[in-house]
Short mmCIF file of C-alpha atoms in Angstrom, two decimals:
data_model
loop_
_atom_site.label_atom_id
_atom_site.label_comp_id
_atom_site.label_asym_id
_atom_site.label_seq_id
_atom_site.Cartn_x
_atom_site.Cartn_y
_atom_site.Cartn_z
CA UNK A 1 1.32 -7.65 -31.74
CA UNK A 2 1.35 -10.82 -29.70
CA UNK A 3 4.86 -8.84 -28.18
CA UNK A 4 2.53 -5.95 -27.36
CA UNK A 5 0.19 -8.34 -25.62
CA UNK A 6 2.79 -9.95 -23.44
CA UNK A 7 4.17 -6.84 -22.29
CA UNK A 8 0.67 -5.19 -21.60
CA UNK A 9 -0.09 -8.25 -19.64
CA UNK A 10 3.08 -8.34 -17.81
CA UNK A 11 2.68 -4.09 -16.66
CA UNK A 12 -0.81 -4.50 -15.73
CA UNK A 13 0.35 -7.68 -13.10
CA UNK A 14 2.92 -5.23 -12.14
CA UNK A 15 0.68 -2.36 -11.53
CA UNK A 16 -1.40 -2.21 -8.63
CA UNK A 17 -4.54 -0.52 -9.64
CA UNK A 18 -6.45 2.33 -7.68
CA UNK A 19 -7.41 0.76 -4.36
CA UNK A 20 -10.87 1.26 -4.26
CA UNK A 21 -11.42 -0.11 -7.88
CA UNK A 22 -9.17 -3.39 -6.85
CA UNK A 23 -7.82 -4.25 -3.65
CA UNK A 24 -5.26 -6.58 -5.02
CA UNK A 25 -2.88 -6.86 -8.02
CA UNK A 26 -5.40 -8.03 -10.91
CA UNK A 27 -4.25 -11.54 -12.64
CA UNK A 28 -5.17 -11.53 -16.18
CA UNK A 29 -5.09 -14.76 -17.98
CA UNK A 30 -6.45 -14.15 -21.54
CA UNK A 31 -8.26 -10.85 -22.78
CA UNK A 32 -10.38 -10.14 -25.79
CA UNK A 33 -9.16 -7.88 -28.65
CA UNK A 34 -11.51 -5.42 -29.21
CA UNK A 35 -12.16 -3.26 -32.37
CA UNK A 36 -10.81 0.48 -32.61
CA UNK A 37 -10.42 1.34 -36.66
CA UNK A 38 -14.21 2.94 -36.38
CA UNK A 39 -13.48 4.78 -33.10
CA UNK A 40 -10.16 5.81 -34.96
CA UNK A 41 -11.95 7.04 -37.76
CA UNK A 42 -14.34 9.25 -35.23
CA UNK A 43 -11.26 10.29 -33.28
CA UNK A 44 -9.58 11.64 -36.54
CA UNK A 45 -13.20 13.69 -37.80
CA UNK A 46 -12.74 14.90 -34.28
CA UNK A 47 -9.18 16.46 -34.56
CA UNK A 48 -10.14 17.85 -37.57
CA UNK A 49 -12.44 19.76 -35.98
CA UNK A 50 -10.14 20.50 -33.43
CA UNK A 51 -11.97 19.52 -30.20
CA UNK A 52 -10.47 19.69 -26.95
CA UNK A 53 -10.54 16.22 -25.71
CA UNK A 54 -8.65 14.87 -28.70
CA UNK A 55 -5.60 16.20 -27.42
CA UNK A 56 -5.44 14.28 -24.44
CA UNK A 57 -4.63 10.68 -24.25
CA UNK A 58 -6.74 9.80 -20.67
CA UNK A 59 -9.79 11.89 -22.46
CA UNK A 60 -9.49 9.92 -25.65
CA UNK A 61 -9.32 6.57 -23.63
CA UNK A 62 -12.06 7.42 -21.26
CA UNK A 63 -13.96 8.40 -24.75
CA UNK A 64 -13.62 4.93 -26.27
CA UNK A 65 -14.23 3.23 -22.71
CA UNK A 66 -17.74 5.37 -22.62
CA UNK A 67 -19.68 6.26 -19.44
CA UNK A 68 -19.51 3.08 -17.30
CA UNK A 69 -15.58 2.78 -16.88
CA UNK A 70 -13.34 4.81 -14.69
CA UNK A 71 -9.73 5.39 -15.75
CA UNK A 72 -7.30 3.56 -12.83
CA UNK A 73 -3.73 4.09 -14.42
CA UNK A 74 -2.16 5.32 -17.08
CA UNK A 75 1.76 4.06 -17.79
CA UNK A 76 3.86 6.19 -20.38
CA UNK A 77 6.39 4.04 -22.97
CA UNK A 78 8.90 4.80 -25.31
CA UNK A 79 6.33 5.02 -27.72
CA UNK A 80 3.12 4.62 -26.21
CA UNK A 81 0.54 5.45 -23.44
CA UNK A 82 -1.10 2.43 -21.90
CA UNK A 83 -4.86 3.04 -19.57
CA UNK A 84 -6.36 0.94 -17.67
CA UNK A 85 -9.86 1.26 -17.52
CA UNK A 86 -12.33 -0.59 -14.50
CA UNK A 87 -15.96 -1.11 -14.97
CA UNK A 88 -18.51 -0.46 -12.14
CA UNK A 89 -19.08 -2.88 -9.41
CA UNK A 90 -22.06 -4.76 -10.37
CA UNK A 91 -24.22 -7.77 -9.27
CA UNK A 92 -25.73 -8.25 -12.42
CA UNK A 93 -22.07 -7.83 -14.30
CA UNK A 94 -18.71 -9.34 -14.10
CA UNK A 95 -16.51 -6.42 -13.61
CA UNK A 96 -14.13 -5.63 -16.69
CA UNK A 97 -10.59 -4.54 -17.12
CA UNK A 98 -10.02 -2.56 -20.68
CA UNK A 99 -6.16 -2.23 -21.39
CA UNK A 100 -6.03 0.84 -24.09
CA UNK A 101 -2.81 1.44 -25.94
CA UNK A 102 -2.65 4.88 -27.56
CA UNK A 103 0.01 6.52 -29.82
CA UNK A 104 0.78 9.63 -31.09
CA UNK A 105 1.74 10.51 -34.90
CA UNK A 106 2.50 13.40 -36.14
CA UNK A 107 1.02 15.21 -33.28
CA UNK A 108 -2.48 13.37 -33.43
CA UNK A 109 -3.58 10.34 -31.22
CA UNK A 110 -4.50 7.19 -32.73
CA UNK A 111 -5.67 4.04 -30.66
CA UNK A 112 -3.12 0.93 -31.62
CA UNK A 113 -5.03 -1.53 -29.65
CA UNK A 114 -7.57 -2.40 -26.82
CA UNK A 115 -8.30 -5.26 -24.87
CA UNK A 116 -10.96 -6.27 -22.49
CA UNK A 117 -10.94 -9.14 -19.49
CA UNK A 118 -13.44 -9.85 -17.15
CA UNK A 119 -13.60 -11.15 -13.27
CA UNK A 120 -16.89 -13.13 -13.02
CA UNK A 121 -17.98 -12.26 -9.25
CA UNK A 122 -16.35 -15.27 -7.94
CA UNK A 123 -13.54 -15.38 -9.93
CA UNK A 124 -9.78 -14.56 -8.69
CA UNK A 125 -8.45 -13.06 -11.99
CA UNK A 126 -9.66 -10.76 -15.25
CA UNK A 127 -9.65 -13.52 -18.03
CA UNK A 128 -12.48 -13.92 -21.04
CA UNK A 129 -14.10 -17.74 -18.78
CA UNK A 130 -17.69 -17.72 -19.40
CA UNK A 131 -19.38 -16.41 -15.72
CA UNK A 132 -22.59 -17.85 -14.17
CA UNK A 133 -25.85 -16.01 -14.60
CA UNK A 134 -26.90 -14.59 -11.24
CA UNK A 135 -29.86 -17.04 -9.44
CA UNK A 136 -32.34 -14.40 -9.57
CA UNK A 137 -31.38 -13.95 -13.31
CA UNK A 138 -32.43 -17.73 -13.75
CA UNK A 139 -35.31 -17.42 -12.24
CA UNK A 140 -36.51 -14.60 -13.36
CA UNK A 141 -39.14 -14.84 -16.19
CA UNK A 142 -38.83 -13.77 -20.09
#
C-alpha cells in the first residue's frame, strides 16, 4: 500500500494538471488516507441496480469526490485508473487535491484507495500542514 502511495505521489509530480485548476506541477508532500469501504458498499447497491454512472470510472470518481471537485486527469495502469480531483478556488478554503485509485473486478468498479492533500493559500505544495484561519475569520464573532 505504502508502494501504491509512492507511485501515486511520484505520477501526480509528473503530471501537470489542467491549467486553469493549477498553473504549475503540484508538489505533494504527505496526503491523508481517506475512507472508501462505505462508498464501496453504495457503489456495489448501485451496480446492482444497474445505473449508468457505475460503469464509468471518471463518473464513479467524480461521485465519491461530490459536487465541489472537478476531475483534472485521469492516468490508466496495468491494473488501475488513477483521478485527480481539484477543489474550488476558495478564500475561506485551502484548495484540495483528491488522488482516487479505482479498479475493476470482474467487470464491476471498486475504489482501492483515496487520498486527499491540501495547499493552504500561501502554501507552495498539496501536503496535510495545518493552514491559518483567514483574518476576517478571526475576527469575526461566534
Amino acid at each position: 500500500m505504502k508502494f501504491l502511495g509512492l507511485l501515486t505521489l511520484l505520477i501526480l509530480n509528473s503530471l501537470v494538471l489542467a491549467p486553469k485548476a493549477l498553473a504549475l506541477q503540484p508538489i505533494i508532500v504527505s496526503y491523508a488516507v481517506q475512507p472508501v469501504s462505505h462508498f464501496n458498499q453504495q457503489l456495489r447497491v448501485a451496480q446492482e441496480q444497474h445505473q449508468p454512472w457505475t460503469e464509468d470510472p471518471s463518473k464513479i470518481s467524480n461521485q465519491y469526490a461530490g459536487g465541489k471537485f472537478t476531475l483534472v486527469s485521469t492516468q490508466a495502469n496495468k491494473d488501475s485508473i488513477l483521478t485527480y480531483q481539484i477543489s474550488e478556488l476558495s478564500k475561506q478554503h485551502p484548495q484540495m487535491l483528491l488522488i482516487i485509485s479505482l479498479k475493476q473486478d470482474a467487470k464491476l468498479w471498486q475504489i482501492s484507495s483515496a487520498q486527499l492533500a491540501w495547499k493552504c493559500n500561501d502554501g507552495q505544495h498539496f501536503g496535510t500542514d495545518r493552514c491559518k484561519i483567514a483574518e476576517h475569520d478571526m475576527n469575526a464573532t461566534p
